[in-house]
């Protein structure tokens, strides 16, 4: 209970102390009226009276905005003086953005509301001062010279009380505008001077995000841009015929300009050019989709034969650039590799007429697809000499013939659908489709196909040779008869000593020759062979020598090897310790092709 009464008493004492301090402040604090009263009264006006202390206390509960604009009766409320704002003078100084004193000799002007302006000159330390000023609001302005921009406002207001000797302290901060020296030099033509010589009359453009300025170099190749803004500038020199940037230089540069510490000291950059008397050809190599093609050979030749030919390879960007070319006509030619097709001319003639300028030539090529495959019989043996065709809806058509292994290939096909077909041969029946469509969608990749046929008939090729030199013997009668009875067929060798029996029923046959006068058999006159319906003719060789000849044939047979599937002359030569040429000579072969079922003389 005692503590409660003690708290109440302390609260009453605090309230009384606060009331006493407020009353003292009302009687001792300066009234706002002197700020207005300091200004001279015009004719017919009376100076405002000092507001009673009660008025100073009452607005304490009012909002600041209402007190500043006057009460309900429309009268203006007095402004209290600002601490440290100054009474009768304004002093200040001028600095740059590096906080160095600036402004010596510049003019500062102040103007009181309704009054005449006054001016002062900034001294060598960047300072100025206005004394003996009346109370009121002044506009303070600095006359900013060219080459400078305000960093803080160069014009503002200051309110003086008109009493006391204190000054309103102000400061103005300015930024020196950058400048840029551009130097244009000739890389050559020093003519005895130690350094490159400037090039006059060259147009230079400097561009920032806000503005663009232009200029021309003077007699020494120099140009100064002044009063520029800070920031990034792009400086570009004009492109002129017969001139190119010297190595290590470009015709456009970027520079970041900053305010100089020493006004008038400029940043600099230079352009160096080299006079040229030759031209250039740039070859662009692309595919059908416009993508660059690297590694393609391109060659240049002069139609008049006055310059050596040049060959280059395109880089990863598909470019091949030929520099330092003599002016005149040049022939440009691309080398198209396999499985590519030119979409246009592969050779053109261009005229190089302008020094330092490149003539552009574009070659466009299409990557081609491929279809390959085999023509085989029912025993999966390759069939040579069969015609295969490929055509598309655009009217393109290609024809090829299977090789000795039955292989064929079309390697120049454009993307799309191709119709493949085989040309049928008499006595053969298709086992798989004889024609079909193939979709070619992968450049430089072969799609694989196969044609398969069967036949019911066998055949045999018989060669009649002179054992002396393996020359063919024409006009010899050869007979073939089924080994176990049946009709005999006869034939006569042609100029090469060859005769064929075709359309035979598969099985065993006896082959015999009719001996002629003056000849002695070297190989048996009768030979038995087994023929299969493979579409590949068996081969039998019959040899004779001239009767009475004392000279033996150049090679005799140690024995006969019957060719099996997979044998080659090379493998047989290694097996029997002879050579391919000896085997061919002994058997009268003109190529490396041998067929299963054939008897070969091993010399």
Tab-separated table of C-alpha atoms in Angstrom, residues 33-483:
chain	number	residue	atom	x	y	z
A	33	UNK	CA	8.411	36.169	-35.704
A	34	UNK	CA	11.944	37.665	-36.053
A	35	UNK	CA	12.543	35.661	-39.370
A	36	UNK	CA	9.730	37.555	-40.980
A	37	UNK	CA	10.385	40.796	-39.202
A	38	UNK	CA	13.970	40.905	-40.436
A	39	UNK	CA	12.768	41.561	-43.920
A	40	UNK	CA	12.093	45.226	-44.701
A	41	UNK	CA	8.389	46.171	-44.501
A	42	UNK	CA	6.938	47.633	-47.622
A	43	UNK	CA	4.890	50.797	-47.632
A	44	UNK	CA	1.562	50.404	-45.872
A	45	UNK	CA	2.647	47.177	-44.135
A	46	UNK	CA	3.309	46.611	-40.482
A	47	UNK	CA	5.747	44.149	-39.112
A	48	UNK	CA	4.084	41.051	-37.669
A	49	UNK	CA	3.747	41.040	-33.913
A	50	UNK	CA	5.494	38.501	-31.719
A	51	UNK	CA	3.253	35.548	-31.052
A	52	UNK	CA	2.275	35.024	-27.415
A	53	UNK	CA	3.890	32.150	-25.568
A	54	UNK	CA	0.585	30.333	-25.393
A	55	UNK	CA	0.567	30.012	-29.165
A	56	UNK	CA	3.964	28.314	-29.029
A	57	UNK	CA	2.601	25.716	-26.585
A	58	UNK	CA	-0.741	25.018	-28.181
A	59	UNK	CA	0.432	23.714	-31.603
A	60	UNK	CA	2.468	21.000	-29.903
A	61	UNK	CA	-0.514	18.660	-30.311
A	62	UNK	CA	-1.220	19.683	-33.913
A	63	UNK	CA	0.167	17.856	-37.002
A	64	UNK	CA	3.285	19.443	-38.517
A	65	UNK	CA	1.696	19.872	-41.950
A	66	UNK	CA	-1.096	22.110	-40.549
A	67	UNK	CA	1.310	24.186	-38.473
A	68	UNK	CA	3.517	24.834	-41.530
A	69	UNK	CA	0.699	26.111	-43.703
A	70	UNK	CA	-1.176	28.199	-41.209
A	71	UNK	CA	-4.077	27.796	-38.832
A	72	UNK	CA	-7.733	27.622	-39.488
A	73	UNK	CA	-7.950	31.412	-39.815
A	74	UNK	CA	-5.637	31.359	-42.895
A	75	UNK	CA	-2.743	33.262	-41.325
A	76	UNK	CA	0.837	31.954	-42.023
A	77	UNK	CA	2.631	30.297	-39.143
A	78	UNK	CA	6.081	31.653	-38.323
A	79	UNK	CA	9.115	29.503	-39.307
A	80	UNK	CA	11.548	28.901	-36.452
A	81	UNK	CA	15.236	29.392	-37.286
A	82	UNK	CA	17.289	26.323	-38.282
A	83	UNK	CA	20.234	25.508	-36.101
A	84	UNK	CA	23.546	26.139	-37.942
A	85	UNK	CA	21.863	27.603	-41.048
A	86	UNK	CA	23.508	30.985	-40.631
A	87	UNK	CA	22.502	34.506	-39.812
A	88	UNK	CA	24.086	37.162	-42.056
A	89	UNK	CA	26.562	35.397	-44.392
A	90	UNK	CA	26.942	32.525	-46.827
A	91	UNK	CA	30.291	30.831	-47.311
A	92	UNK	CA	31.268	27.768	-49.248
A	93	UNK	CA	33.764	25.979	-51.435
A	94	UNK	CA	33.943	24.095	-54.710
A	95	UNK	CA	35.515	20.631	-55.117
A	96	UNK	CA	35.670	17.932	-57.769
A	97	UNK	CA	34.704	14.274	-57.473
A	98	UNK	CA	38.196	13.491	-56.198
A	99	UNK	CA	37.596	16.038	-53.408
A	100	UNK	CA	40.218	18.380	-54.778
A	101	UNK	CA	39.623	22.170	-54.557
A	102	UNK	CA	38.415	23.544	-57.873
A	103	UNK	CA	36.713	26.589	-59.293
A	104	UNK	CA	39.408	29.274	-59.037
A	105	UNK	CA	38.100	32.278	-60.970
A	106	UNK	CA	34.583	30.892	-61.314
A	107	UNK	CA	31.580	33.047	-60.429
A	108	UNK	CA	29.086	32.330	-57.654
A	109	UNK	CA	25.867	34.346	-57.621
A	110	UNK	CA	23.315	34.742	-54.805
A	111	UNK	CA	19.918	36.339	-55.149
A	112	UNK	CA	17.585	37.154	-52.260
A	113	UNK	CA	13.896	36.773	-52.934
A	114	UNK	CA	12.785	40.045	-54.420
A	115	UNK	CA	16.321	41.439	-54.304
A	116	UNK	CA	19.209	42.098	-56.665
A	117	UNK	CA	21.872	39.434	-57.338
A	118	UNK	CA	25.344	39.565	-55.829
A	119	UNK	CA	28.423	37.782	-57.196
A	120	UNK	CA	31.738	36.577	-55.861
A	121	UNK	CA	34.724	34.943	-57.560
A	122	UNK	CA	35.980	31.641	-56.230
A	123	UNK	CA	39.508	31.970	-54.903
A	124	UNK	CA	42.528	29.758	-55.576
A	125	UNK	CA	41.517	27.416	-52.766
A	126	UNK	CA	38.054	26.933	-54.201
A	127	UNK	CA	36.394	29.092	-51.506
A	128	UNK	CA	33.923	32.006	-51.612
A	129	UNK	CA	32.011	34.105	-49.025
A	130	UNK	CA	29.154	36.609	-48.953
A	131	UNK	CA	29.008	38.875	-45.817
A	132	UNK	CA	26.507	41.352	-44.373
A	133	UNK	CA	23.430	39.661	-45.696
A	134	UNK	CA	19.909	40.327	-44.529
A	135	UNK	CA	17.631	37.613	-43.299
A	136	UNK	CA	15.615	35.757	-45.913
A	137	UNK	CA	15.850	33.038	-48.538
A	138	UNK	CA	18.657	33.210	-51.087
A	139	UNK	CA	19.215	31.315	-54.302
A	140	UNK	CA	22.869	30.319	-54.592
A	141	UNK	CA	24.131	29.536	-58.122
A	142	UNK	CA	27.501	28.558	-59.543
A	143	UNK	CA	28.229	29.483	-63.143
A	144	UNK	CA	29.511	26.100	-64.337
A	145	UNK	CA	32.135	26.530	-67.073
A	146	UNK	CA	32.429	24.291	-70.116
A	147	UNK	CA	34.100	20.970	-69.395
A	148	UNK	CA	32.394	20.512	-66.049
A	149	UNK	CA	29.055	19.080	-64.956
A	150	UNK	CA	27.467	19.330	-61.512
A	151	UNK	CA	27.850	16.197	-59.425
A	152	UNK	CA	25.745	17.814	-56.703
A	153	UNK	CA	23.309	20.646	-57.566
A	154	UNK	CA	24.998	23.868	-58.670
A	155	UNK	CA	21.884	25.881	-57.743
A	156	UNK	CA	19.977	25.723	-54.453
A	157	UNK	CA	18.370	27.957	-51.776
A	158	UNK	CA	19.643	29.015	-48.363
A	159	UNK	CA	17.597	30.779	-45.661
A	160	UNK	CA	19.342	33.255	-43.312
A	161	UNK	CA	18.015	34.557	-40.000
A	162	UNK	CA	19.502	38.028	-40.474
A	163	UNK	CA	20.983	38.068	-36.985
A	164	UNK	CA	24.298	36.994	-35.614
A	165	UNK	CA	27.582	36.511	-37.434
A	166	UNK	CA	27.274	32.824	-38.247
A	167	UNK	CA	27.520	31.799	-41.920
A	168	UNK	CA	25.487	29.262	-43.807
A	169	UNK	CA	28.081	26.749	-45.019
A	170	UNK	CA	27.562	25.277	-48.498
A	171	UNK	CA	29.554	23.063	-50.843
A	172	UNK	CA	29.385	22.391	-54.545
A	173	UNK	CA	30.841	19.247	-56.086
A	174	UNK	CA	31.507	19.099	-59.818
A	175	UNK	CA	32.799	16.451	-62.152
A	176	UNK	CA	35.341	17.240	-64.832
A	177	UNK	CA	34.126	15.964	-68.183
A	178	UNK	CA	36.446	13.447	-69.839
A	179	UNK	CA	38.094	14.062	-73.163
A	180	UNK	CA	39.511	11.599	-75.646
A	181	UNK	CA	42.508	11.925	-77.946
A	182	UNK	CA	42.340	9.721	-81.041
A	183	UNK	CA	45.530	9.170	-83.022
A	184	UNK	CA	45.417	7.788	-86.567
A	185	UNK	CA	48.741	6.312	-87.776
A	186	UNK	CA	50.154	4.809	-90.958
A	187	UNK	CA	51.942	1.542	-90.138
A	188	UNK	CA	54.293	2.082	-93.069
A	189	UNK	CA	55.742	5.086	-94.826
A	190	UNK	CA	57.890	6.403	-91.965
A	191	UNK	CA	60.270	7.877	-94.542
A	192	UNK	CA	63.119	8.204	-92.063
A	193	UNK	CA	61.015	9.050	-89.013
A	194	UNK	CA	61.440	6.898	-85.935
A	195	UNK	CA	57.698	6.534	-85.364
A	196	UNK	CA	54.726	5.960	-87.689
A	197	UNK	CA	53.315	9.110	-89.267
A	198	UNK	CA	49.779	10.349	-88.636
A	199	UNK	CA	47.129	10.172	-91.370
A	200	UNK	CA	45.094	13.385	-91.787
A	201	UNK	CA	41.504	13.680	-92.960
A	202	UNK	CA	40.278	10.393	-91.464
A	203	UNK	CA	36.715	10.295	-90.136
A	204	UNK	CA	36.271	9.065	-86.570
A	205	UNK	CA	32.969	8.442	-84.763
A	206	UNK	CA	32.532	8.131	-80.996
A	207	UNK	CA	29.243	6.789	-79.687
A	208	UNK	CA	27.828	6.343	-76.197
A	209	UNK	CA	24.373	5.096	-75.209
A	210	UNK	CA	23.218	8.729	-75.111
A	211	UNK	CA	24.953	10.529	-77.959
A	212	UNK	CA	27.177	10.289	-81.035
A	213	UNK	CA	29.956	12.690	-82.004
A	214	UNK	CA	32.053	12.820	-85.157
A	215	UNK	CA	35.384	14.339	-86.079
A	216	UNK	CA	38.195	14.359	-88.633
A	217	UNK	CA	41.890	13.902	-87.878
A	218	UNK	CA	44.141	16.924	-88.346
A	219	UNK	CA	47.377	17.190	-90.292
A	220	UNK	CA	49.179	15.000	-87.768
A	221	UNK	CA	46.433	12.403	-87.627
A	222	UNK	CA	45.132	13.675	-84.273
A	223	UNK	CA	41.589	14.341	-83.127
A	224	UNK	CA	40.315	15.408	-79.702
A	225	UNK	CA	36.778	14.848	-78.460
A	226	UNK	CA	35.972	17.126	-75.491
A	227	UNK	CA	33.108	17.547	-73.030
A	228	UNK	CA	32.231	13.867	-73.122
A	229	UNK	CA	30.199	12.023	-70.539
A	230	UNK	CA	31.692	9.327	-68.362
A	231	UNK	CA	30.965	5.726	-69.263
A	232	UNK	CA	31.595	3.313	-72.125
A	233	UNK	CA	32.183	4.751	-75.594
A	234	UNK	CA	32.567	2.896	-78.874
A	235	UNK	CA	35.034	4.579	-81.203
A	236	UNK	CA	35.000	3.611	-84.881
A	237	UNK	CA	37.222	4.699	-87.735
A	238	UNK	CA	35.945	4.908	-91.277
A	239	UNK	CA	36.692	2.004	-93.588
A	240	UNK	CA	38.624	3.232	-96.584
A	241	UNK	CA	39.503	1.467	-99.825
A	242	UNK	CA	43.150	0.441	-99.983
A	243	UNK	CA	43.628	0.433	-96.222
A	244	UNK	CA	43.317	-2.303	-93.624
A	245	UNK	CA	43.912	-2.355	-89.862
A	246	UNK	CA	47.503	-3.274	-89.109
A	247	UNK	CA	48.071	-6.621	-87.346
A	248	UNK	CA	46.862	-6.369	-83.755
A	249	UNK	CA	44.446	-3.534	-84.494
A	250	UNK	CA	40.768	-3.293	-85.449
A	251	UNK	CA	38.658	-0.494	-86.873
A	252	UNK	CA	36.518	-0.308	-83.737
A	253	UNK	CA	37.519	0.038	-80.094
A	254	UNK	CA	35.694	0.383	-76.782
A	255	UNK	CA	36.944	2.686	-74.056
A	256	UNK	CA	35.603	3.520	-70.600
A	257	UNK	CA	35.941	7.249	-69.909
A	258	UNK	CA	36.312	8.516	-66.352
A	259	UNK	CA	36.480	12.016	-64.926
A	260	UNK	CA	40.129	13.173	-65.032
A	261	UNK	CA	41.922	14.082	-61.822
A	262	UNK	CA	43.626	16.860	-63.732
A	263	UNK	CA	41.060	18.687	-65.874
A	264	UNK	CA	42.027	18.739	-69.525
A	265	UNK	CA	44.168	15.596	-69.347
A	266	UNK	CA	42.627	13.253	-71.911
A	267	UNK	CA	42.508	9.528	-72.287
A	268	UNK	CA	43.793	8.299	-75.639
A	269	UNK	CA	43.594	5.481	-78.141
A	270	UNK	CA	45.050	4.926	-81.572
A	271	UNK	CA	44.136	3.329	-84.853
A	272	UNK	CA	46.944	1.986	-87.027
A	273	UNK	CA	46.315	1.110	-90.662
A	274	UNK	CA	48.396	-0.449	-93.372
A	275	UNK	CA	48.059	0.487	-97.004
A	276	UNK	CA	47.374	-2.519	-99.218
A	277	UNK	CA	47.625	-3.007	-102.954
A	278	UNK	CA	46.210	-6.526	-103.187
A	279	UNK	CA	42.784	-8.061	-102.852
A	280	UNK	CA	41.246	-11.049	-101.163
A	281	UNK	CA	38.868	-13.919	-101.893
A	282	UNK	CA	36.943	-15.577	-99.093
A	283	UNK	CA	35.340	-18.932	-99.844
A	284	UNK	CA	32.402	-20.071	-97.725
A	285	UNK	CA	31.594	-23.783	-97.705
A	286	UNK	CA	28.169	-24.883	-96.391
A	287	UNK	CA	25.854	-27.859	-96.651
A	288	UNK	CA	22.259	-27.841	-97.849
A	289	UNK	CA	21.098	-26.578	-94.432
A	290	UNK	CA	23.640	-23.746	-94.390
A	291	UNK	CA	25.925	-25.342	-91.796
A	292	UNK	CA	29.676	-24.778	-92.303
A	293	UNK	CA	31.757	-27.582	-93.769
A	294	UNK	CA	35.329	-27.961	-92.552
A	295	UNK	CA	38.178	-29.748	-94.303
A	296	UNK	CA	37.115	-29.080	-97.915
A	297	UNK	CA	39.796	-28.293	-100.482
A	298	UNK	CA	39.430	-25.082	-102.458
A	299	UNK	CA	41.864	-23.954	-105.147
A	300	UNK	CA	42.583	-20.669	-106.933
A	301	UNK	CA	44.181	-20.268	-110.337
A	302	UNK	CA	44.725	-17.328	-112.681
A	303	UNK	CA	43.178	-17.725	-116.132
A	304	UNK	CA	46.063	-15.702	-117.585
A	305	UNK	CA	48.652	-17.944	-115.938
A	306	UNK	CA	50.550	-15.044	-114.348
A	307	UNK	CA	50.245	-16.299	-110.765
A	308	UNK	CA	50.877	-19.662	-109.151
A	309	UNK	CA	47.869	-21.689	-108.082
A	310	UNK	CA	46.869	-21.769	-104.418
A	311	UNK	CA	45.047	-24.504	-102.499
A	312	UNK	CA	43.580	-24.175	-99.023
A	313	UNK	CA	41.318	-26.194	-96.727
A	314	UNK	CA	38.236	-24.714	-95.069
A	315	UNK	CA	38.452	-24.192	-91.315
A	316	UNK	CA	35.911	-25.110	-88.630
A	317	UNK	CA	33.775	-22.151	-89.702
A	318	UNK	CA	33.730	-23.406	-93.291
A	319	UNK	CA	35.971	-20.538	-94.437
A	320	UNK	CA	39.043	-20.456	-96.630
A	321	UNK	CA	40.543	-16.983	-97.023
A	322	UNK	CA	43.039	-16.169	-99.766
A	323	UNK	CA	44.894	-12.929	-98.935
A	324	UNK	CA	47.377	-10.808	-100.835
A	325	UNK	CA	45.974	-11.647	-104.242
A	326	UNK	CA	47.011	-9.661	-107.278
A	327	UNK	CA	44.125	-7.692	-108.732
A	328	UNK	CA	42.427	-9.275	-111.716
A	329	UNK	CA	40.546	-12.446	-112.590
A	330	UNK	CA	40.801	-15.572	-110.472
A	331	UNK	CA	39.212	-18.968	-111.007
A	332	UNK	CA	37.835	-20.532	-107.811
A	333	UNK	CA	37.162	-24.266	-107.692
A	334	UNK	CA	36.007	-26.642	-104.978
A	335	UNK	CA	36.920	-30.312	-104.761
A	336	UNK	CA	33.795	-32.383	-104.119
A	337	UNK	CA	34.597	-35.574	-102.173
A	338	UNK	CA	32.725	-38.853	-102.615
A	339	UNK	CA	29.169	-39.049	-101.292
A	340	UNK	CA	28.592	-35.306	-101.742
A	341	UNK	CA	26.806	-33.465	-104.506
A	342	UNK	CA	27.245	-29.834	-105.496
A	343	UNK	CA	24.114	-27.697	-105.330
A	344	UNK	CA	25.294	-25.369	-108.044
A	345	UNK	CA	28.529	-24.801	-109.910
A	346	UNK	CA	31.751	-26.186	-108.457
A	347	UNK	CA	33.853	-23.601	-110.265
A	348	UNK	CA	33.491	-19.879	-110.844
A	349	UNK	CA	35.574	-16.932	-112.043
A	350	UNK	CA	35.633	-13.727	-109.988
A	351	UNK	CA	37.192	-10.308	-110.519
A	352	UNK	CA	39.326	-8.899	-107.698
A	353	UNK	CA	39.261	-5.147	-108.306
A	354	UNK	CA	39.471	-3.371	-104.947
A	355	UNK	CA	42.603	-3.374	-102.767
A	356	UNK	CA	41.927	-4.537	-99.239
A	357	UNK	CA	38.479	-5.874	-100.073
A	358	UNK	CA	37.422	-9.519	-100.104
A	359	UNK	CA	35.271	-11.046	-102.810
A	360	UNK	CA	33.021	-13.717	-101.303
A	361	UNK	CA	32.318	-17.023	-103.041
A	362	UNK	CA	29.889	-19.557	-101.565
A	363	UNK	CA	29.802	-23.228	-102.485
A	364	UNK	CA	26.849	-25.281	-101.261
A	365	UNK	CA	26.869	-29.073	-101.209
A	366	UNK	CA	24.467	-31.799	-100.227
A	367	UNK	CA	25.559	-34.869	-98.308
A	368	UNK	CA	24.403	-37.957	-100.182
A	369	UNK	CA	23.175	-41.257	-98.931
A	370	UNK	CA	24.016	-44.725	-100.141
A	371	UNK	CA	22.423	-48.073	-100.849
A	372	UNK	CA	24.570	-51.162	-101.274
A	373	UNK	CA	23.990	-54.882	-101.240
A	374	UNK	CA	24.552	-58.286	-102.781
A	375	UNK	CA	23.032	-60.367	-105.510
A	376	UNK	CA	23.172	-64.038	-104.392
A	377	UNK	CA	21.839	-67.415	-105.360
A	378	UNK	CA	19.924	-69.897	-103.243
A	379	UNK	CA	23.219	-71.193	-101.869
A	380	UNK	CA	24.189	-67.676	-100.711
A	381	UNK	CA	26.890	-67.398	-103.358
A	382	UNK	CA	27.468	-64.022	-104.988
A	383	UNK	CA	26.262	-63.648	-108.561
A	384	UNK	CA	28.318	-61.486	-110.888
A	385	UNK	CA	27.047	-59.565	-113.892
A	386	UNK	CA	23.520	-58.801	-112.717
A	387	UNK	CA	22.068	-55.362	-113.477
A	388	UNK	CA	20.607	-53.397	-110.537
A	389	UNK	CA	18.713	-50.110	-110.884
A	390	UNK	CA	17.781	-47.281	-108.493
A	391	UNK	CA	15.353	-44.446	-109.251
A	392	UNK	CA	13.332	-41.834	-107.339
A	393	UNK	CA	10.203	-39.780	-107.947
A	394	UNK	CA	12.310	-36.844	-109.169
A	395	UNK	CA	13.261	-38.840	-112.252
A	396	UNK	CA	16.825	-39.596	-111.208
A	397	UNK	CA	17.911	-43.094	-112.198
A	398	UNK	CA	21.163	-44.991	-111.743
A	399	UNK	CA	22.280	-48.400	-113.022
A	400	UNK	CA	25.115	-50.633	-111.875
A	401	UNK	CA	26.299	-54.226	-112.371
A	402	UNK	CA	27.251	-56.645	-109.624
A	403	UNK	CA	30.942	-57.474	-109.331
A	404	UNK	CA	32.497	-60.927	-109.125
A	405	UNK	CA	31.281	-61.243	-105.533
A	406	UNK	CA	27.767	-60.148	-106.397
A	407	UNK	CA	28.286	-56.769	-104.680
A	408	UNK	CA	26.785	-53.491	-105.900
A	409	UNK	CA	26.608	-49.938	-104.533
A	410	UNK	CA	24.835	-46.653	-105.260
A	411	UNK	CA	26.792	-43.978	-103.383
A	412	UNK	CA	25.404	-40.803	-104.934
A	413	UNK	CA	21.793	-40.846	-103.757
A	414	UNK	CA	19.987	-37.817	-102.427
A	415	UNK	CA	17.861	-38.012	-99.306
A	416	UNK	CA	14.430	-39.566	-99.836
A	417	UNK	CA	12.774	-42.718	-101.127
A	418	UNK	CA	14.484	-44.780	-103.822
A	419	UNK	CA	13.001	-47.682	-105.770
A	420	UNK	CA	15.489	-50.528	-106.303
A	421	UNK	CA	15.022	-53.315	-108.825
A	422	UNK	CA	16.980	-56.080	-110.515
A	423	UNK	CA	16.889	-56.924	-114.215
A	424	UNK	CA	15.705	-60.564	-114.425
A	425	UNK	CA	17.722	-63.139	-116.341
A	426	UNK	CA	16.391	-66.147	-118.208
A	427	UNK	CA	16.368	-69.338	-116.195
A	428	UNK	CA	16.273	-67.565	-112.827
A	429	UNK	CA	13.472	-67.237	-110.303
A	430	UNK	CA	13.312	-64.579	-107.582
A	431	UNK	CA	13.540	-65.931	-104.040
A	432	UNK	CA	13.168	-62.471	-102.481
A	433	UNK	CA	11.350	-59.470	-103.964
A	434	UNK	CA	12.806	-58.347	-107.265
A	435	UNK	CA	11.990	-54.675	-106.520
A	436	UNK	CA	11.301	-52.615	-103.389
A	437	UNK	CA	11.622	-49.116	-101.840
A	438	UNK	CA	14.450	-47.928	-99.597
A	439	UNK	CA	14.292	-44.742	-97.489
A	440	UNK	CA	17.620	-42.924	-97.580
A	441	UNK	CA	17.683	-40.618	-94.546
A	442	UNK	CA	21.253	-40.754	-93.214
A	443	UNK	CA	23.928	-38.766	-95.039
A	444	UNK	CA	27.140	-40.637	-95.792
A	445	UNK	CA	25.661	-43.910	-94.493
A	446	UNK	CA	24.854	-46.926	-96.682
A	447	UNK	CA	21.557	-48.753	-96.342
A	448	UNK	CA	22.070	-52.481	-96.943
A	449	UNK	CA	19.827	-54.632	-99.169
A	450	UNK	CA	19.944	-58.029	-100.895
A	451	UNK	CA	18.481	-59.702	-103.956
A	452	UNK	CA	18.245	-63.493	-103.902
A	453	UNK	CA	17.459	-65.746	-106.877
A	454	UNK	CA	17.590	-69.411	-107.713
A	455	UNK	CA	18.049	-71.398	-110.907
A	456	UNK	CA	17.345	-75.013	-111.860
A	457	UNK	CA	20.204	-75.245	-114.319
A	458	UNK	CA	23.966	-75.615	-114.242
A	459	UNK	CA	26.633	-74.549	-116.715
A	460	UNK	CA	30.270	-75.176	-117.520
A	461	UNK	CA	32.940	-73.075	-119.251
A	462	UNK	CA	35.545	-75.095	-121.149
A	463	UNK	CA	38.879	-73.593	-122.234
A	464	UNK	CA	41.098	-75.241	-124.820
A	465	UNK	CA	44.758	-74.181	-124.362
A	466	UNK	CA	48.111	-74.657	-126.019
A	467	UNK	CA	50.317	-76.016	-123.235
A	468	UNK	CA	53.261	-74.097	-124.669
A	469	UNK	CA	52.015	-70.621	-123.813
A	470	UNK	CA	48.411	-71.091	-122.653
A	471	UNK	CA	47.106	-69.484	-125.812
A	472	UNK	CA	43.521	-70.348	-126.702
A	473	UNK	CA	43.004	-72.948	-129.414
A	474	UNK	CA	40.032	-72.153	-131.662
A	475	UNK	CA	38.078	-74.666	-133.732
A	476	UNK	CA	38.309	-77.633	-131.375
A	477	UNK	CA	35.235	-79.799	-130.877
A	478	UNK	CA	34.279	-80.472	-127.276
A	479	UNK	CA	31.497	-82.809	-126.118
A	480	UNK	CA	29.600	-83.092	-122.834
A	481	UNK	CA	27.462	-86.050	-121.788
A	482	UNK	CA	25.702	-87.049	-118.576
A	483	UNK	CA	27.966	-89.461	-116.705
